[in-house]
Amino acid sequence: MGYNLYFSMIVFAVSKEVHEVWLFFSKLSSIINFASASFKRYSELKSTREKEIIDLIALEELETGTGANQVRTLQKAGDTRWSSHFTSVSRFIEMFGATLEVLGKMINDGSSRDMRGEAKSAYREMKSFEFVFILFLLNKTKSLDILNALNYVSSTKRLLQEFQDSGWDDFITSVVSFCEKYDITMLDMSDCYMEGTRRSCQQKNYVTVEHHYHFDVFNVVIDFQLMELNSRFSEQTVELLTLSSALDPVDGFKSFDIDNIFSLAEKFYPHDFTPNEDYLLIDRLICLVLTLSVYTATTERAFSAIKLIKTSLRSKMENEFFFRLYGYLC
């Protein structure tokens, strides 16, 4: 279970509360769907990225080595697969240049007006400062193993707080550098930030562009991340996951600890074991731990798959007849 899963759950929660982040994921999804909608575009993305990697290596801007610089593709952020959000954001930054180039070719060589129009819209979104700003902001959280991360929850919170308090200057510098690399128009941070359709009646107070992105987006996103970390990694949750790690089978049950297993059964499952029972009934404890409702993505995907088979018309069948019909019962 990766820490990027928890990152994506946090991002999912933040996207519901921060309008700019919700809008970003909507745009990102549309761009990825369009840019990789066919095998031809998929192949063009890969070949463009391959050429880009070769050029960067020649310029000594990329290190070489076994397994390094593999050509990957864009990945969609799934509604139920929360961990896909992290991969989608980081992969898009990696494929940013190649995606821009492919969209540019479609604008000039597209076979239909609709296709050229969609390519132009996606290209324009990618070249906007706000899109790049939020892309970089969401990519700031790094991927860690959850069992190792549990020991550093307080450090993670501290680093997030430090990033919020004193990381703005370095962060905006990296955004500006990326914008310059891809010829994206940089906003004048001292200008007045205009909302909506830019009508004067919609503007509340005089707010600069820098104030909006610093306090209304940057700070708000980090505040929600801190809030979600505090919520998801309470002291009780951390203790439960830490004790459960004693059942981790990696490296021949290297983390096996009988005292932690005893504490796990005694503190969290007191009604499932009696004093007369042997606490070495590990199989029962493992079953109990595996039923922890960490997330429901697997269940939701299963129901989504069932809908493909058991349509609204087939739902009128009796269950026994339905399962016999499709070979689920002997």
mmCIF file of C-alpha atoms in Angstrom:
data_model
loop_
_atom_site.group_PDB
_atom_site.id
_atom_site.type_symbol
_atom_site.label_atom_id
_atom_site.label_comp_id
_atom_site.label_asym_id
_atom_site.label_seq_id
_atom_site.Cartn_x
_atom_site.Cartn_y
_atom_site.Cartn_z
ATOM 1 C CA MET A 1 0.000 0.000 0.000
ATOM 2 C CA GLY A 2 1.813 3.139 -1.200
ATOM 3 C CA TYR A 3 1.837 6.549 0.372
ATOM 4 C CA ASN A 4 0.837 7.890 -3.041
ATOM 5 C CA LEU A 5 -2.577 6.256 -2.381
ATOM 6 C CA TYR A 6 -3.021 8.502 0.647
ATOM 7 C CA PHE A 7 -1.677 11.469 -1.299
ATOM 8 C CA SER A 8 -4.275 10.879 -3.979
ATOM 9 C CA MET A 9 -7.055 10.478 -1.422
ATOM 10 C CA ILE A 10 -5.997 13.846 -0.007
ATOM 11 C CA VAL A 11 -5.872 15.402 -3.483
ATOM 12 C CA PHE A 12 -9.322 13.929 -4.179
ATOM 13 C CA ALA A 13 -10.655 15.612 -1.023
ATOM 14 C CA VAL A 14 -8.894 18.898 -1.813
ATOM 15 C CA SER A 15 -10.275 18.939 -5.355
ATOM 16 C CA LYS A 16 -13.807 18.937 -3.939
ATOM 17 C CA GLU A 17 -13.080 21.940 -1.722
ATOM 18 C CA VAL A 18 -10.794 24.068 -3.909
ATOM 19 C CA HIS A 19 -12.522 25.058 -7.146
ATOM 20 C CA GLU A 20 -9.276 25.694 -9.027
ATOM 21 C CA VAL A 21 -8.020 22.169 -8.262
ATOM 22 C CA TRP A 22 -11.336 20.561 -9.273
ATOM 23 C CA LEU A 23 -11.257 22.533 -12.532
ATOM 24 C CA PHE A 24 -7.632 21.527 -13.111
ATOM 25 C CA PHE A 25 -8.414 17.801 -12.909
ATOM 26 C CA SER A 26 -11.354 18.285 -15.249
ATOM 27 C CA LYS A 27 -9.060 19.942 -17.806
ATOM 28 C CA LEU A 28 -6.275 17.402 -17.263
ATOM 29 C CA SER A 29 -8.664 14.510 -17.861
ATOM 30 C CA SER A 30 -9.964 16.084 -21.081
ATOM 31 C CA ILE A 31 -6.460 16.728 -22.404
ATOM 32 C CA ILE A 32 -5.249 13.188 -21.637
ATOM 33 C CA ASN A 33 -8.383 11.621 -23.161
ATOM 34 C CA PHE A 34 -7.972 13.639 -26.350
ATOM 35 C CA ALA A 35 -4.174 13.324 -26.681
ATOM 36 C CA SER A 36 -4.245 9.524 -26.335
ATOM 37 C CA ALA A 37 -7.644 8.782 -27.872
ATOM 38 C CA SER A 38 -6.322 6.653 -30.733
ATOM 39 C CA PHE A 39 -3.446 4.291 -31.434
ATOM 40 C CA LYS A 40 -2.020 6.828 -33.891
ATOM 41 C CA ARG A 41 -1.836 9.583 -31.254
ATOM 42 C CA TYR A 42 -0.518 7.102 -28.691
ATOM 43 C CA SER A 43 2.295 6.119 -31.075
ATOM 44 C CA GLU A 44 3.071 9.749 -31.884
ATOM 45 C CA LEU A 45 3.341 10.582 -28.175
ATOM 46 C CA LYS A 46 5.771 7.719 -27.592
ATOM 47 C CA SER A 47 7.944 8.473 -30.604
ATOM 48 C CA THR A 48 8.029 12.193 -29.748
ATOM 49 C CA ARG A 49 9.039 11.410 -26.176
ATOM 50 C CA GLU A 50 11.736 8.996 -27.401
ATOM 51 C CA LYS A 51 13.229 11.736 -29.583
ATOM 52 C CA GLU A 52 13.029 14.189 -26.684
ATOM 53 C CA ILE A 53 14.907 11.784 -24.380
ATOM 54 C CA ILE A 54 17.635 11.232 -27.007
ATOM 55 C CA ASP A 55 18.076 15.001 -27.407
ATOM 56 C CA LEU A 56 18.237 15.569 -23.631
ATOM 57 C CA ILE A 57 20.819 12.815 -23.206
ATOM 58 C CA ALA A 58 22.907 14.333 -25.997
ATOM 59 C CA LEU A 59 22.764 17.673 -24.165
ATOM 60 C CA GLU A 60 23.716 15.843 -20.926
ATOM 61 C CA GLU A 61 20.517 17.060 -19.251
ATOM 62 C CA LEU A 62 19.467 13.489 -18.396
ATOM 63 C CA GLU A 63 21.473 10.834 -16.578
ATOM 64 C CA THR A 64 21.770 7.404 -18.150
ATOM 65 C CA GLY A 65 21.695 4.018 -16.475
ATOM 66 C CA THR A 66 19.888 0.701 -16.234
ATOM 67 C CA GLY A 67 16.135 1.261 -16.201
ATOM 68 C CA ALA A 68 16.496 5.036 -16.544
ATOM 69 C CA ASN A 69 14.651 7.212 -19.081
ATOM 70 C CA GLN A 70 12.022 4.654 -19.988
ATOM 71 C CA VAL A 71 9.371 5.924 -22.388
ATOM 72 C CA ARG A 72 6.053 6.055 -20.558
ATOM 73 C CA THR A 73 2.645 7.338 -21.609
ATOM 74 C CA LEU A 74 -0.040 9.573 -20.188
ATOM 75 C CA GLN A 75 -2.257 8.072 -17.494
ATOM 76 C CA LYS A 76 -5.812 8.995 -16.650
ATOM 77 C CA ALA A 77 -6.803 9.793 -13.077
ATOM 78 C CA GLY A 78 -9.549 7.304 -12.190
ATOM 79 C CA ASP A 79 -12.601 8.178 -10.095
ATOM 80 C CA THR A 80 -12.129 5.192 -7.797
ATOM 81 C CA ARG A 81 -8.409 4.466 -8.179
ATOM 82 C CA TRP A 82 -7.178 7.271 -5.966
ATOM 83 C CA SER A 83 -3.514 6.336 -6.419
ATOM 84 C CA SER A 84 -3.846 7.104 -10.135
ATOM 85 C CA HIS A 85 -4.039 10.845 -9.382
ATOM 86 C CA PHE A 86 -0.416 10.934 -8.264
ATOM 87 C CA THR A 87 0.798 9.029 -11.336
ATOM 88 C CA SER A 88 -1.377 11.117 -13.651
ATOM 89 C CA VAL A 89 0.120 14.399 -12.410
ATOM 90 C CA SER A 90 3.766 13.277 -12.352
ATOM 91 C CA ARG A 91 3.487 11.494 -15.715
ATOM 92 C CA PHE A 92 1.927 14.561 -17.343
ATOM 93 C CA ILE A 93 4.861 16.767 -16.284
ATOM 94 C CA GLU A 94 7.223 14.175 -17.771
ATOM 95 C CA MET A 95 5.245 14.076 -21.034
ATOM 96 C CA PHE A 96 4.450 17.818 -21.129
ATOM 97 C CA GLY A 97 6.761 18.697 -24.026
ATOM 98 C CA ALA A 98 5.811 15.670 -26.116
ATOM 99 C CA THR A 99 2.092 16.321 -25.578
ATOM 100 C CA LEU A 100 2.454 19.960 -26.626
ATOM 101 C CA GLU A 101 4.291 18.924 -29.790
ATOM 102 C CA VAL A 102 1.680 16.330 -30.768
ATOM 103 C CA LEU A 103 -1.168 18.789 -30.154
ATOM 104 C CA GLY A 104 0.671 21.415 -32.233
ATOM 105 C CA LYS A 105 0.912 18.983 -35.171
ATOM 106 C CA MET A 106 -2.802 18.221 -34.873
ATOM 107 C CA ILE A 107 -3.644 21.924 -34.965
ATOM 108 C CA ASN A 108 -1.731 22.316 -38.232
ATOM 109 C CA ASP A 109 -2.420 18.933 -39.817
ATOM 110 C CA GLY A 110 -5.759 17.859 -38.328
ATOM 111 C CA SER A 111 -8.080 16.167 -40.803
ATOM 112 C CA SER A 112 -11.225 17.865 -39.539
ATOM 113 C CA ARG A 113 -12.208 21.240 -38.150
ATOM 114 C CA ASP A 114 -13.519 19.645 -34.940
ATOM 115 C CA MET A 115 -10.251 17.834 -34.328
ATOM 116 C CA ARG A 116 -8.209 20.984 -34.904
ATOM 117 C CA GLY A 117 -10.555 22.885 -32.579
ATOM 118 C CA GLU A 118 -10.200 20.319 -29.756
ATOM 119 C CA ALA A 119 -6.420 20.228 -30.196
ATOM 120 C CA LYS A 120 -6.239 24.009 -30.063
ATOM 121 C CA SER A 121 -8.363 24.107 -26.894
ATOM 122 C CA ALA A 122 -6.175 21.499 -25.155
ATOM 123 C CA TYR A 123 -3.004 23.281 -26.302
ATOM 124 C CA ARG A 124 -4.290 26.617 -24.960
ATOM 125 C CA GLU A 125 -5.114 25.105 -21.559
ATOM 126 C CA MET A 126 -1.636 23.586 -21.244
ATOM 127 C CA LYS A 127 -0.063 26.930 -22.093
ATOM 128 C CA SER A 128 -1.940 28.761 -19.314
ATOM 129 C CA PHE A 129 -0.089 29.844 -16.176
ATOM 130 C CA GLU A 130 -2.821 28.604 -13.824
ATOM 131 C CA PHE A 131 -2.735 25.079 -15.270
ATOM 132 C CA VAL A 132 1.062 24.830 -14.867
ATOM 133 C CA PHE A 133 0.921 26.377 -11.373
ATOM 134 C CA ILE A 134 -1.528 23.795 -10.027
ATOM 135 C CA LEU A 135 0.239 20.954 -11.890
ATOM 136 C CA PHE A 136 3.469 21.779 -10.052
ATOM 137 C CA LEU A 137 1.726 22.354 -6.724
ATOM 138 C CA LEU A 138 0.080 18.923 -6.753
ATOM 139 C CA ASN A 139 3.331 17.244 -7.801
ATOM 140 C CA LYS A 140 5.162 18.528 -4.729
ATOM 141 C CA THR A 141 4.073 15.622 -2.532
ATOM 142 C CA LYS A 142 6.500 12.739 -2.937
ATOM 143 C CA SER A 143 5.819 9.003 -2.991
ATOM 144 C CA LEU A 144 6.803 6.982 0.077
ATOM 145 C CA ASP A 145 6.081 3.488 1.377
ATOM 146 C CA ILE A 146 3.191 3.702 3.850
ATOM 147 C CA LEU A 147 4.856 1.620 6.583
ATOM 148 C CA ASN A 148 7.963 3.799 6.433
ATOM 149 C CA ALA A 149 5.867 6.939 6.109
ATOM 150 C CA LEU A 150 4.037 6.171 9.350
ATOM 151 C CA ASN A 151 7.252 6.878 11.212
ATOM 152 C CA TYR A 152 7.507 10.258 9.516
ATOM 153 C CA VAL A 153 3.955 11.576 9.679
ATOM 154 C CA SER A 154 4.958 14.346 12.055
ATOM 155 C CA SER A 155 7.946 15.188 9.836
ATOM 156 C CA THR A 156 5.683 15.298 6.778
ATOM 157 C CA LYS A 157 3.335 17.692 8.537
ATOM 158 C CA ARG A 158 6.284 19.834 9.611
ATOM 159 C CA LEU A 159 7.703 19.925 6.071
ATOM 160 C CA LEU A 160 4.317 20.871 4.650
ATOM 161 C CA GLN A 161 4.043 23.654 7.191
ATOM 162 C CA GLU A 162 7.543 24.871 6.342
ATOM 163 C CA PHE A 163 6.718 24.704 2.648
ATOM 164 C CA GLN A 164 3.667 26.872 3.284
ATOM 165 C CA ASP A 165 5.526 29.333 5.499
ATOM 166 C CA SER A 166 8.741 29.792 3.539
ATOM 167 C CA GLY A 167 8.592 27.762 0.324
ATOM 168 C CA TRP A 168 6.636 30.168 -1.855
ATOM 169 C CA ASP A 169 9.612 31.952 -3.426
ATOM 170 C CA ASP A 170 11.418 28.760 -4.496
ATOM 171 C CA PHE A 171 8.164 27.218 -5.711
ATOM 172 C CA ILE A 172 7.116 30.159 -7.882
ATOM 173 C CA THR A 173 10.670 30.313 -9.269
ATOM 174 C CA SER A 174 10.383 26.685 -10.446
ATOM 175 C CA VAL A 175 6.980 27.449 -12.030
ATOM 176 C CA VAL A 176 8.407 30.490 -13.833
ATOM 177 C CA SER A 177 11.367 28.418 -15.087
ATOM 178 C CA PHE A 178 9.002 25.769 -16.473
ATOM 179 C CA CYS A 179 6.881 28.438 -18.159
ATOM 180 C CA GLU A 180 9.959 29.946 -19.793
ATOM 181 C CA LYS A 181 11.082 26.511 -21.028
ATOM 182 C CA TYR A 182 7.781 25.926 -22.841
ATOM 183 C CA ASP A 183 7.168 29.563 -23.833
ATOM 184 C CA ILE A 184 4.112 29.920 -21.564
ATOM 185 C CA THR A 185 3.039 33.494 -20.933
ATOM 186 C CA MET A 186 3.926 34.498 -17.391
ATOM 187 C CA LEU A 187 1.375 36.628 -15.562
ATOM 188 C CA ASP A 188 2.317 39.958 -14.027
ATOM 189 C CA MET A 189 2.066 39.168 -10.326
ATOM 190 C CA SER A 190 1.312 42.792 -9.446
ATOM 191 C CA ASP A 191 -1.724 43.014 -11.752
ATOM 192 C CA CYS A 192 -5.260 42.895 -10.396
ATOM 193 C CA TYR A 193 -6.651 39.355 -10.446
ATOM 194 C CA MET A 194 -9.920 39.191 -12.397
ATOM 195 C CA GLU A 195 -12.531 36.517 -11.662
ATOM 196 C CA GLY A 196 -15.304 35.053 -13.780
ATOM 197 C CA THR A 197 -16.104 36.994 -16.943
ATOM 198 C CA ARG A 198 -13.977 39.913 -15.685
ATOM 199 C CA ARG A 199 -16.999 42.210 -15.274
ATOM 200 C CA SER A 200 -16.493 44.832 -12.612
ATOM 201 C CA CYS A 201 -19.607 43.708 -10.734
ATOM 202 C CA GLN A 202 -17.996 40.310 -10.136
ATOM 203 C CA GLN A 203 -14.823 41.723 -8.603
ATOM 204 C CA LYS A 204 -14.931 42.012 -4.821
ATOM 205 C CA ASN A 205 -11.773 43.693 -3.610
ATOM 206 C CA TYR A 206 -8.517 44.672 -5.241
ATOM 207 C CA VAL A 207 -6.570 41.398 -5.181
ATOM 208 C CA THR A 208 -3.289 40.984 -7.024
ATOM 209 C CA VAL A 209 -2.457 37.943 -9.132
ATOM 210 C CA GLU A 210 0.285 36.985 -6.672
ATOM 211 C CA HIS A 211 -2.096 37.270 -3.686
ATOM 212 C CA HIS A 212 -4.642 35.016 -5.407
ATOM 213 C CA TYR A 213 -2.198 32.238 -6.279
ATOM 214 C CA HIS A 214 -0.256 32.524 -3.022
ATOM 215 C CA PHE A 215 -3.093 32.731 -0.508
ATOM 216 C CA ASP A 216 -6.212 31.504 -2.336
ATOM 217 C CA VAL A 217 -4.614 28.484 -4.038
ATOM 218 C CA PHE A 218 -1.126 27.676 -2.644
ATOM 219 C CA ASN A 219 -1.982 28.139 1.047
ATOM 220 C CA VAL A 220 -5.485 26.685 0.783
ATOM 221 C CA VAL A 221 -4.283 23.475 -0.910
ATOM 222 C CA ILE A 222 -1.581 22.946 1.732
ATOM 223 C CA ASP A 223 -4.054 23.705 4.554
ATOM 224 C CA PHE A 224 -6.373 20.967 3.279
ATOM 225 C CA GLN A 225 -3.481 18.529 2.941
ATOM 226 C CA LEU A 226 -2.512 19.173 6.562
ATOM 227 C CA MET A 227 -6.123 18.813 7.644
ATOM 228 C CA GLU A 228 -6.508 15.509 5.778
ATOM 229 C CA LEU A 229 -3.226 14.171 7.197
ATOM 230 C CA ASN A 230 -4.408 15.008 10.718
ATOM 231 C CA SER A 231 -7.722 13.337 10.003
ATOM 232 C CA ARG A 232 -6.407 10.187 8.317
ATOM 233 C CA PHE A 233 -3.334 9.731 10.498
ATOM 234 C CA SER A 234 -4.775 10.140 13.963
ATOM 235 C CA GLU A 235 -2.843 8.579 16.845
ATOM 236 C CA GLN A 236 -5.179 5.570 16.899
ATOM 237 C CA THR A 237 -4.867 5.025 13.127
ATOM 238 C CA VAL A 238 -1.077 5.245 13.243
ATOM 239 C CA GLU A 239 -0.964 2.750 16.106
ATOM 240 C CA LEU A 240 -3.284 0.326 14.291
ATOM 241 C CA LEU A 241 -1.261 0.421 11.052
ATOM 242 C CA THR A 242 2.036 0.182 12.923
ATOM 243 C CA LEU A 243 0.909 -2.875 14.873
ATOM 244 C CA SER A 244 -0.551 -4.419 11.702
ATOM 245 C CA SER A 245 2.863 -4.141 10.028
ATOM 246 C CA ALA A 246 3.951 -7.036 12.257
ATOM 247 C CA LEU A 247 1.944 -9.250 9.865
ATOM 248 C CA ASP A 248 3.777 -7.976 6.765
ATOM 249 C CA PRO A 249 5.060 -11.082 4.882
ATOM 250 C CA VAL A 250 7.869 -9.182 3.095
ATOM 251 C CA ASP A 251 11.382 -10.632 3.554
ATOM 252 C CA GLY A 252 10.092 -13.772 5.216
ATOM 253 C CA PHE A 253 8.002 -11.941 7.833
ATOM 254 C CA LYS A 254 10.973 -9.810 8.847
ATOM 255 C CA SER A 255 8.656 -7.450 10.733
ATOM 256 C CA PHE A 256 7.023 -10.271 12.709
ATOM 257 C CA ASP A 257 6.745 -9.242 16.375
ATOM 258 C CA ILE A 258 4.739 -11.367 18.818
ATOM 259 C CA ASP A 259 4.357 -8.492 21.297
ATOM 260 C CA ASN A 260 2.876 -6.217 18.610
ATOM 261 C CA ILE A 261 0.544 -9.003 17.485
ATOM 262 C CA PHE A 262 -0.592 -9.495 21.077
ATOM 263 C CA SER A 263 -1.196 -5.736 21.433
ATOM 264 C CA LEU A 264 -3.073 -5.641 18.122
ATOM 265 C CA ALA A 265 -5.477 -8.385 19.221
ATOM 266 C CA GLU A 266 -5.895 -6.974 22.734
ATOM 267 C CA LYS A 267 -6.440 -3.306 21.799
ATOM 268 C CA PHE A 268 -8.387 -3.519 18.563
ATOM 269 C CA TYR A 269 -10.066 -6.942 18.556
ATOM 270 C CA PRO A 270 -10.883 -7.698 22.227
ATOM 271 C CA HIS A 271 -14.212 -9.346 21.369
ATOM 272 C CA ASP A 272 -12.735 -11.660 18.724
ATOM 273 C CA PHE A 273 -10.383 -13.495 21.088
ATOM 274 C CA THR A 274 -11.025 -15.013 24.503
ATOM 275 C CA PRO A 275 -8.420 -15.223 27.309
ATOM 276 C CA ASN A 276 -8.316 -19.004 26.871
ATOM 277 C CA GLU A 277 -7.477 -18.820 23.173
ATOM 278 C CA ASP A 278 -3.972 -19.024 21.807
ATOM 279 C CA TYR A 279 -2.919 -15.653 20.431
ATOM 280 C CA LEU A 280 -0.857 -17.483 17.819
ATOM 281 C CA LEU A 281 -4.036 -17.923 15.774
ATOM 282 C CA ILE A 282 -2.455 -15.570 13.280
ATOM 283 C CA ASP A 283 -4.752 -16.550 10.429
ATOM 284 C CA ARG A 284 -7.798 -15.145 12.218
ATOM 285 C CA LEU A 285 -5.976 -11.919 13.027
ATOM 286 C CA ILE A 286 -4.806 -11.518 9.434
ATOM 287 C CA CYS A 287 -8.396 -11.930 8.222
ATOM 288 C CA LEU A 288 -9.539 -9.237 10.638
ATOM 289 C CA VAL A 289 -6.796 -6.836 9.568
ATOM 290 C CA LEU A 290 -7.542 -7.428 5.887
ATOM 291 C CA THR A 291 -11.143 -6.302 6.447
ATOM 292 C CA LEU A 292 -10.012 -2.807 7.469
ATOM 293 C CA SER A 293 -11.942 -0.311 5.366
ATOM 294 C CA VAL A 294 -8.900 1.585 4.123
ATOM 295 C CA TYR A 295 -10.628 2.407 0.852
ATOM 296 C CA THR A 296 -13.560 1.125 -1.249
ATOM 297 C CA ALA A 297 -12.078 1.412 -4.730
ATOM 298 C CA THR A 298 -11.901 -2.369 -5.259
ATOM 299 C CA THR A 299 -15.536 -2.785 -4.274
ATOM 300 C CA GLU A 300 -16.632 0.091 -6.479
ATOM 301 C CA ARG A 301 -14.734 -1.320 -9.463
ATOM 302 C CA ALA A 302 -16.378 -4.705 -8.894
ATOM 303 C CA PHE A 303 -19.857 -3.165 -8.972
ATOM 304 C CA SER A 304 -18.919 -1.204 -12.101
ATOM 305 C CA ALA A 305 -17.896 -4.458 -13.789
ATOM 306 C CA ILE A 306 -21.123 -6.178 -12.715
ATOM 307 C CA LYS A 307 -23.155 -3.398 -14.369
ATOM 308 C CA LEU A 308 -21.614 -4.335 -17.717
ATOM 309 C CA ILE A 309 -23.066 -7.832 -17.371
ATOM 310 C CA LYS A 310 -26.185 -7.359 -15.297
ATOM 311 C CA THR A 311 -27.904 -4.541 -17.172
ATOM 312 C CA SER A 312 -31.186 -2.981 -16.076
ATOM 313 C CA LEU A 313 -33.055 -5.461 -18.307
ATOM 314 C CA ARG A 314 -31.166 -8.494 -16.965
ATOM 315 C CA SER A 315 -31.723 -7.235 -13.411
ATOM 316 C CA LYS A 316 -35.329 -8.383 -13.779
ATOM 317 C CA MET A 317 -34.097 -12.004 -13.866
ATOM 318 C CA GLU A 318 -34.099 -14.078 -10.716
ATOM 319 C CA ASN A 319 -30.561 -14.226 -9.296
ATOM 320 C CA GLU A 320 -30.366 -18.039 -9.416
ATOM 321 C CA PHE A 321 -31.409 -18.129 -13.070
ATOM 322 C CA PHE A 322 -29.032 -15.279 -13.930
ATOM 323 C CA PHE A 323 -25.991 -16.953 -12.358
ATOM 324 C CA ARG A 324 -26.824 -20.334 -13.886
ATOM 325 C CA LEU A 325 -27.234 -18.658 -17.279
ATOM 326 C CA TYR A 326 -23.763 -17.099 -17.120
ATOM 327 C CA GLY A 327 -22.022 -20.111 -15.685
ATOM 328 C CA TYR A 328 -21.311 -18.827 -12.201
ATOM 329 C CA LEU A 329 -22.978 -21.876 -10.631
ATOM 330 C CA CYS A 330 -22.494 -25.524 -11.549
#
